[in-house]
Amino acid sequence: MDRKKIDELIERYIKVSFTVTKRAEELVKCEIDPDITNEQHYLLRYIHQKERCTSTELANVFRVNKSAITAMINRLVEKGFVRRIRDEKDRRVIYLALTEKGSNLFASTEERVHKVVGSFITKFSEDEIESFIQTYEKLANVLLELEVES
Amino acid sequence: MDRKKIDELIERYIKVSFTVTKRAEELVKCEIDPDITNEQHYLLRYIHQKERCTSTELANVFRVNKSAITAMINRLVEKGFVRRIRDEKDRRVIYLALTEKGSNLFASTEERVHKVVGSFITKFSEDEIESFIQTYEKLANVLLELEVES
DNA sequence: TTTAATAGTTAAATAGTTGAACTATTTAAA
DNA sequence: TTTAAATAGTTCAACTATTTAACTATTAAA
């Protein structure tokens, strides 16, 4: 691959990822309950998927400091969507889980988010979207592997 | 495409885009001058590319209210990276442009960002990355067309 | 049994964001 | 032509998200 082509691809990637990220965030915002933010919805998604998890785990997955997680989780706890459960074996650890209310909010919101994502994905052929996502997943794995080095 | 496959693709897309976005933001942050934020770098990039633009245009491209742009541009002006230029024909309009200092900062930062993006892109074959970006661009266009409807 | 490390919180500071109210200016309508 | 509507941008208050440093509590290791 020659230098010129590489530079062209880099420029295109930077531009397109900017556009898609901004627009996708906006679409998600339209679908979620106005009572929560996009980031809060992503937290609910992660906790839902794991059933329960710790602040340290969230900080690592969301790439922020633990204190940022404390602040966001506090808001979700205040709103009654998340609860803290102290580990009885290791009393330093506090597990986070969705409440009934949080679970319901997540389910109904995620259904709308799925619909809107689906409305775009179905504009592509199965082959095209499958190979797109495969490359995207490879890229994600490359980025995830970096962590080992740091 | 059957329902089950669609749902699988949606799940994979949501997951992978989350991961890549978070990790990419983190990498950019490592490369940019600690004196500016990622969003500020993206503003510098856009203004650089357009040579000059307005707040209204930035608000539309960055998908935020104009008052958010005012706040961010104020910070960049205070730091001496951006200057405001009043349009003499239509005195409501204020053009934004990079200063010499802003231009230099952007150039050196963008070089590092290019390098790090390049280090990932070159892990893929030209064919694979070309078709990945093509689909990504199609997706961006689908999202950009929505604007007309709203 | 001190010392290290780990898990999480608090507090101060800053960036980014929205929404409403505002100024200034230009365009359009009566 | 004068008044009303639209446009461009700013200000302000309130809020979320974030970092860094200092902190508490608890567990693991020397």
Short mmCIF file of C-alpha atoms (C1' of nucleotides) in Angstrom, two decimals:
data_model
loop_
_atom_site.label_atom_id
_atom_site.label_comp_id
_atom_site.label_asym_id
_atom_site.label_seq_id
_atom_site.Cartn_x
_atom_site.Cartn_y
_atom_site.Cartn_z
CA MET A 1 0.00 0.00 0.00
CA ASP A 2 1.61 3.29 -1.01
CA ARG A 3 1.94 6.27 1.27
CA LYS A 4 -0.58 8.39 -0.61
CA LYS A 5 -3.27 5.73 -0.40
CA ILE A 6 -2.66 5.24 3.31
CA ASP A 7 -2.99 8.96 3.99
CA GLU A 8 -6.19 9.04 1.97
CA LEU A 9 -7.65 6.15 3.99
CA ILE A 10 -6.65 7.78 7.28
CA GLU A 11 -8.34 11.04 6.30
CA ARG A 12 -11.48 9.22 5.24
CA TYR A 13 -11.55 7.16 8.42
CA ILE A 14 -11.15 10.19 10.69
CA LYS A 15 -13.90 12.04 8.87
CA VAL A 16 -16.42 9.23 8.65
CA SER A 17 -15.97 8.04 12.23
CA PHE A 18 -16.53 11.60 13.45
CA THR A 19 -19.75 11.92 11.46
CA VAL A 20 -21.16 8.52 12.39
CA THR A 21 -20.31 8.90 16.07
CA LYS A 22 -21.96 12.31 16.37
CA ARG A 23 -25.07 11.32 14.44
CA ALA A 24 -25.45 7.99 16.20
CA GLU A 25 -25.15 9.62 19.62
CA GLU A 26 -27.85 12.06 18.59
CA LEU A 27 -30.17 9.29 17.44
CA VAL A 28 -29.69 7.35 20.65
CA LYS A 29 -30.47 10.50 22.61
CA CYS A 30 -33.79 10.78 20.77
CA GLU A 31 -34.74 7.25 21.76
CA ILE A 32 -33.75 7.15 25.41
CA ASP A 33 -35.85 8.39 28.29
CA PRO A 34 -35.11 12.09 28.87
CA ASP A 35 -34.52 11.18 32.52
CA ILE A 36 -31.15 9.61 31.63
CA THR A 37 -28.17 10.49 29.45
CA ASN A 38 -26.54 8.37 26.75
CA GLU A 39 -23.65 7.47 29.02
CA GLN A 40 -26.08 6.47 31.76
CA HIS A 41 -27.92 4.24 29.28
CA TYR A 42 -24.63 2.58 28.36
CA LEU A 43 -23.95 1.98 32.05
CA LEU A 44 -27.37 0.39 32.46
CA ARG A 45 -26.67 -1.77 29.39
CA TYR A 46 -23.36 -2.98 30.76
CA ILE A 47 -24.72 -3.74 34.21
CA HIS A 48 -27.76 -5.46 32.72
CA GLN A 49 -25.59 -7.62 30.49
CA LYS A 50 -23.28 -8.62 33.35
CA GLU A 51 -26.13 -8.83 35.86
CA ARG A 52 -23.78 -7.27 38.38
CA CYS A 53 -20.35 -5.68 38.27
CA THR A 54 -17.98 -3.44 40.20
CA SER A 55 -16.97 0.20 39.81
CA THR A 56 -13.42 -0.81 38.98
CA GLU A 57 -14.67 -2.97 36.11
CA LEU A 58 -16.83 -0.14 34.77
CA ALA A 59 -13.93 2.31 35.00
CA ASN A 60 -11.83 -0.04 32.91
CA VAL A 61 -14.52 -0.70 30.29
CA PHE A 62 -15.60 2.95 30.01
CA ARG A 63 -11.99 4.19 30.05
CA VAL A 64 -12.46 6.70 32.87
CA ASN A 65 -11.28 7.06 36.46
CA LYS A 66 -13.14 5.28 39.21
CA SER A 67 -14.29 8.59 40.65
CA ALA A 68 -16.14 9.34 37.42
CA ILE A 69 -17.98 6.04 37.82
CA THR A 70 -18.85 6.87 41.43
CA ALA A 71 -20.42 10.14 40.31
CA MET A 72 -22.46 8.57 37.50
CA ILE A 73 -23.56 5.61 39.60
CA ASN A 74 -24.60 8.00 42.39
CA ARG A 75 -26.99 9.68 39.94
CA LEU A 76 -28.40 6.35 38.83
CA VAL A 77 -28.81 5.23 42.44
CA GLU A 78 -30.54 8.52 43.35
CA LYS A 79 -32.96 7.99 40.48
CA GLY A 80 -33.61 4.44 41.68
CA PHE A 81 -32.22 2.61 38.63
CA VAL A 82 -29.18 0.98 40.23
CA ARG A 83 -28.47 -0.47 43.67
CA ARG A 84 -25.23 -1.13 45.51
CA ILE A 85 -24.65 -4.51 47.14
CA ARG A 86 -21.71 -4.96 49.49
CA ASP A 87 -19.71 -8.17 49.11
CA GLU A 88 -19.77 -10.02 52.45
CA LYS A 89 -16.53 -11.90 51.81
CA ASP A 90 -14.42 -8.94 50.69
CA ARG A 91 -15.96 -5.88 52.27
CA ARG A 92 -14.00 -3.50 50.05
CA VAL A 93 -16.05 -4.63 47.07
CA ILE A 94 -19.43 -3.15 46.18
CA TYR A 95 -21.44 -4.80 43.44
CA LEU A 96 -23.73 -2.77 41.22
CA ALA A 97 -26.99 -4.19 39.89
CA LEU A 98 -30.12 -2.85 38.23
CA THR A 99 -33.23 -2.36 40.31
CA GLU A 100 -36.61 -3.51 38.98
CA LYS A 101 -37.18 0.08 37.85
CA GLY A 102 -33.78 0.26 36.18
CA SER A 103 -34.35 -3.04 34.45
CA ASN A 104 -37.68 -1.89 33.06
CA LEU A 105 -36.27 1.44 31.90
CA PHE A 106 -33.37 -0.28 30.20
CA ALA A 107 -35.55 -2.86 28.47
CA SER A 108 -37.98 -0.35 26.98
CA THR A 109 -35.22 2.06 25.97
CA GLU A 110 -33.02 -0.62 24.47
CA GLU A 111 -35.93 -1.84 22.38
CA ARG A 112 -36.21 1.60 20.78
CA VAL A 113 -32.44 1.84 20.32
CA HIS A 114 -32.46 -1.58 18.62
CA LYS A 115 -35.20 -0.44 16.29
CA VAL A 116 -33.34 2.64 15.20
CA VAL A 117 -30.04 0.77 14.75
CA GLY A 118 -31.94 -1.91 12.85
CA SER A 119 -33.47 0.69 10.53
CA PHE A 120 -29.95 1.52 9.30
CA ILE A 121 -28.41 -1.90 9.29
CA THR A 122 -31.17 -3.23 7.09
CA LYS A 123 -30.23 -0.69 4.41
CA PHE A 124 -27.24 -2.94 3.66
CA SER A 125 -27.06 -6.46 2.31
CA GLU A 126 -26.33 -9.18 4.81
CA ASP A 127 -22.96 -9.84 3.19
CA GLU A 128 -21.93 -6.22 3.25
CA ILE A 129 -22.92 -5.58 6.85
CA GLU A 130 -21.47 -8.90 8.00
CA SER A 131 -18.06 -8.18 6.51
CA PHE A 132 -18.21 -4.57 7.73
CA ILE A 133 -18.83 -5.69 11.29
CA GLN A 134 -16.15 -8.38 11.04
CA THR A 135 -13.53 -5.80 10.11
CA TYR A 136 -14.87 -3.47 12.80
CA GLU A 137 -14.50 -6.27 15.35
CA LYS A 138 -10.94 -6.94 14.21
CA LEU A 139 -10.21 -3.26 14.75
CA ALA A 140 -11.76 -3.43 18.21
CA ASN A 141 -9.56 -6.40 19.07
CA VAL A 142 -6.44 -4.58 17.90
CA LEU A 143 -7.39 -1.68 20.18
CA LEU A 144 -8.19 -4.00 23.08
CA GLU A 145 -4.83 -5.75 22.78
CA LEU A 146 -2.99 -2.46 23.28
CA GLU A 147 -4.00 -2.56 26.93
CA VAL A 148 -1.62 -5.43 27.59
CA GLU A 149 1.31 -3.29 26.52
CA SER A 150 0.43 -0.30 28.72
CA MET B 1 -32.23 -11.55 6.22
CA ASP B 2 -34.03 -13.27 9.10
CA ARG B 3 -34.97 -11.62 12.33
CA LYS B 4 -32.49 -13.53 14.43
CA LYS B 5 -29.55 -12.59 12.20
CA ILE B 6 -30.59 -8.92 12.24
CA ASP B 7 -30.76 -8.88 16.02
CA GLU B 8 -27.34 -10.52 16.20
CA LEU B 9 -25.85 -7.89 13.88
CA ILE B 10 -27.43 -5.05 15.86
CA GLU B 11 -25.98 -6.40 19.11
CA ARG B 12 -22.56 -6.80 17.57
CA TYR B 13 -22.67 -3.33 16.06
CA ILE B 14 -23.67 -1.67 19.34
CA LYS B 15 -20.94 -3.49 21.21
CA VAL B 16 -18.13 -2.93 18.74
CA SER B 17 -18.90 0.72 18.09
CA PHE B 18 -18.87 1.35 21.85
CA THR B 19 -15.48 -0.30 22.25
CA VAL B 20 -13.85 1.33 19.26
CA THR B 21 -15.20 4.79 20.11
CA LYS B 22 -13.96 4.67 23.71
CA ARG B 23 -10.54 3.29 22.81
CA ALA B 24 -10.04 5.62 19.88
CA GLU B 25 -10.93 8.66 21.99
CA GLU B 26 -8.40 7.51 24.54
CA LEU B 27 -5.66 7.12 21.95
CA VAL B 28 -6.35 10.56 20.49
CA LYS B 29 -6.15 12.01 23.99
CA CYS B 30 -2.67 10.51 24.38
CA GLU B 31 -1.49 12.20 21.20
CA ILE B 32 -2.91 15.69 21.55
CA ASP B 33 -1.30 18.54 23.46
CA PRO B 34 -2.51 18.39 27.10
CA ASP B 35 -3.46 22.05 26.70
CA ILE B 36 -6.52 21.08 24.62
CA THR B 37 -9.25 18.47 24.77
CA ASN B 38 -10.31 16.02 22.07
CA GLU B 39 -13.37 18.10 21.20
CA GLN B 40 -11.20 21.20 20.94
CA HIS B 41 -8.86 19.37 18.59
CA TYR B 42 -11.81 18.38 16.41
CA LEU B 43 -12.89 22.03 16.32
CA LEU B 44 -9.40 23.07 15.24
CA ARG B 45 -9.48 20.37 12.57
CA TYR B 46 -12.80 21.55 11.18
CA ILE B 47 -11.84 25.22 11.17
CA HIS B 48 -8.45 24.38 9.62
CA GLN B 49 -10.07 22.34 6.87
CA LYS B 50 -12.63 25.05 6.06
CA GLU B 51 -10.10 27.87 6.60
CA ARG B 52 -12.92 29.81 8.24
CA CYS B 53 -16.45 29.04 9.35
CA THR B 54 -19.27 30.26 11.58
CA SER B 55 -20.60 29.16 14.97
CA THR B 56 -23.88 28.12 13.40
CA GLU B 57 -22.07 25.83 10.98
CA LEU B 58 -20.05 24.27 13.82
CA ALA B 59 -23.20 23.77 15.88
CA ASN B 60 -24.76 21.89 12.99
CA VAL B 61 -21.71 19.74 12.26
CA PHE B 62 -20.97 18.96 15.92
CA ARG B 63 -24.68 18.40 16.69
CA VAL B 64 -24.84 20.75 19.68
CA ASN B 65 -26.50 24.07 20.49
CA LYS B 66 -24.85 27.26 19.42
CA SER B 67 -24.24 28.20 23.04
CA ALA B 68 -22.05 25.13 23.45
CA ILE B 69 -19.95 26.31 20.51
CA THR B 70 -19.66 29.80 22.01
CA ALA B 71 -18.29 28.31 25.22
CA MET B 72 -15.77 26.07 23.47
CA ILE B 73 -14.63 28.76 21.04
CA ASN B 74 -14.21 31.18 23.96
CA ARG B 75 -11.74 28.76 25.50
CA LEU B 76 -9.83 28.41 22.23
CA VAL B 77 -9.77 32.19 21.75
CA GLU B 78 -8.53 32.70 25.33
CA LYS B 79 -5.72 30.25 24.64
CA GLY B 80 -4.88 32.10 21.45
CA PHE B 81 -5.65 29.28 19.00
CA VAL B 82 -8.69 30.80 17.28
CA ARG B 83 -9.69 34.34 16.32
CA ARG B 84 -13.06 35.89 15.55
CA ILE B 85 -13.50 37.99 12.42
CA ARG B 86 -16.66 40.05 11.96
CA ASP B 87 -18.24 39.97 8.51
CA GLU B 88 -18.43 43.55 7.21
CA LYS B 89 -21.32 42.86 4.86
CA ASP B 90 -23.58 41.04 7.33
CA ARG B 91 -22.60 42.27 10.74
CA ARG B 92 -24.52 39.49 12.51
CA VAL B 93 -21.97 36.97 11.24
CA ILE B 94 -18.65 36.24 12.96
CA TYR B 95 -16.16 34.06 11.16
CA LEU B 96 -13.82 31.80 13.09
CA ALA B 97 -10.29 31.10 11.89
CA LEU B 98 -7.11 29.59 13.32
CA THR B 99 -4.37 31.88 14.51
CA GLU B 100 -0.75 31.14 13.60
CA LYS B 101 -0.40 29.49 17.00
CA GLY B 102 -3.58 27.46 16.48
CA SER B 103 -2.45 26.39 13.05
CA ASN B 104 0.90 25.18 14.38
CA LEU B 105 -0.69 23.34 17.28
CA PHE B 106 -3.16 21.64 14.97
CA ALA B 107 -0.51 20.61 12.45
CA SER B 108 1.82 19.01 14.97
CA THR B 109 -1.03 17.31 16.82
CA GLU B 110 -2.72 16.04 13.69
CA GLU B 111 0.55 14.52 12.54
CA ARG B 112 0.66 12.40 15.68
CA VAL B 113 -3.01 11.49 15.37
CA HIS B 114 -2.41 10.42 11.76
CA LYS B 115 0.46 8.24 12.84
CA VAL B 116 -1.58 6.43 15.47
CA VAL B 117 -4.57 5.97 13.15
CA GLY B 118 -2.15 4.77 10.47
CA SER B 119 -0.65 2.22 12.82
CA PHE B 120 -4.03 0.50 13.01
CA ILE B 121 -5.18 0.93 9.47
CA THR B 122 -2.05 -0.71 8.14
CA LYS B 123 -2.88 -3.88 10.09
CA PHE B 124 -5.51 -4.56 7.41
CA SER B 125 -5.13 -5.28 3.73
CA GLU B 126 -5.87 -2.44 1.36
CA ASP B 127 -8.93 -4.28 0.02
CA GLU B 128 -10.33 -4.95 3.45
CA ILE B 129 -9.88 -1.43 4.78
CA GLU B 130 -11.11 0.12 1.53
CA SER B 131 -14.35 -1.85 1.56
CA PHE B 132 -14.76 -1.26 5.32
CA ILE B 133 -14.47 2.49 4.85
CA GLN B 134 -16.79 2.42 1.86
CA THR B 135 -19.54 0.79 3.89
CA TYR B 136 -18.81 3.16 6.77
CA GLU B 137 -19.20 6.10 4.38
CA LYS B 138 -22.48 4.72 3.10
CA LEU B 139 -23.68 4.52 6.70
CA ALA B 140 -22.57 8.11 7.28
CA ASN B 141 -24.53 9.24 4.23
CA VAL B 142 -27.65 7.44 5.42
CA LEU B 143 -27.33 9.26 8.74
CA LEU B 144 -26.66 12.61 7.05
CA GLU B 145 -29.74 12.27 4.86
CA LEU B 146 -31.97 11.98 7.91
CA GLU B 147 -31.41 15.66 8.54
CA VAL B 148 -33.53 16.57 5.54
CA GLU B 149 -36.51 14.86 7.10
CA SER B 150 -36.24 16.55 10.48
"C1'" DT C 1 2.20 -6.93 62.88
"C1'" DT C 2 3.45 -3.30 60.25
"C1'" DT C 3 3.35 -2.31 55.35
"C1'" DA C 4 1.43 -2.78 50.51
"C1'" DA C 5 -2.14 -3.01 47.71
"C1'" DT C 6 -6.91 -2.78 46.53
"C1'" DA C 7 -11.86 -0.86 46.29
"C1'" DG C 8 -14.29 2.81 46.56
"C1'" DT C 9 -15.54 7.81 47.92
"C1'" DT C 10 -15.00 12.85 48.43
"C1'" DA C 11 -13.92 17.41 46.96
"C1'" DA C 12 -12.28 21.03 43.94
"C1'" DA C 13 -11.62 22.34 39.41
"C1'" DT C 14 -12.63 22.26 34.57
"C1'" DA C 15 -15.12 21.05 30.05
"C1'" DG C 16 -19.17 20.35 27.77
"C1'" DT C 17 -24.06 20.69 27.32
"C1'" DT C 18 -29.02 22.49 27.24
"C1'" DG C 19 -32.58 25.83 27.24
"C1'" DA C 20 -34.30 30.27 27.91
"C1'" DA C 21 -33.66 34.99 27.58
"C1'" DC C 22 -31.12 38.34 25.55
"C1'" DT C 23 -28.65 41.89 21.83
"C1'" DA C 24 -27.75 43.15 17.31
"C1'" DT C 25 -28.67 42.96 12.68
"C1'" DT C 26 -30.98 41.82 8.39
"C1'" DT C 27 -35.07 40.42 5.69
"C1'" DA C 28 -39.81 40.37 4.67
"C1'" DA C 29 -44.60 42.02 5.02
"C1'" DA C 30 -48.31 45.24 5.74
"C1'" DT D 1 -41.41 52.65 4.99
"C1'" DT D 2 -42.13 51.13 9.19
"C1'" DT D 3 -43.09 47.20 11.80
"C1'" DA D 4 -42.67 42.27 12.44
"C1'" DA D 5 -40.16 38.07 11.80
"C1'" DA D 6 -36.01 35.72 11.11
"C1'" DT D 7 -31.13 35.04 11.79
"C1'" DA D 8 -26.39 35.08 14.24
"C1'" DG D 9 -24.41 35.03 18.18
"C1'" DT D 10 -23.93 35.64 23.46
"C1'" DT D 11 -25.05 35.23 28.41
"C1'" DC D 12 -26.58 32.83 32.33
"C1'" DA D 13 -28.11 29.12 35.36
"C1'" DA D 14 -28.24 24.46 35.97
"C1'" DC D 15 -26.58 20.24 35.15
"C1'" DT D 16 -23.45 15.95 33.65
"C1'" DA D 17 -19.00 14.16 32.96
"C1'" DT D 18 -14.31 14.11 33.93
"C1'" DT D 19 -9.56 14.36 36.29
"C1'" DT D 20 -6.50 14.59 40.10
"C1'" DA D 21 -5.32 14.31 44.77
"C1'" DA D 22 -6.43 13.10 49.22
"C1'" DC D 23 -9.01 10.22 51.83
"C1'" DT D 24 -11.41 5.70 54.39
"C1'" DA D 25 -11.87 1.00 54.80
"C1'" DT D 26 -10.42 -3.44 54.08
"C1'" DT D 27 -7.43 -7.23 52.67
"C1'" DA D 28 -2.97 -9.33 51.44
"C1'" DA D 29 1.89 -9.66 51.92
"C1'" DA D 30 6.60 -8.99 54.18
#
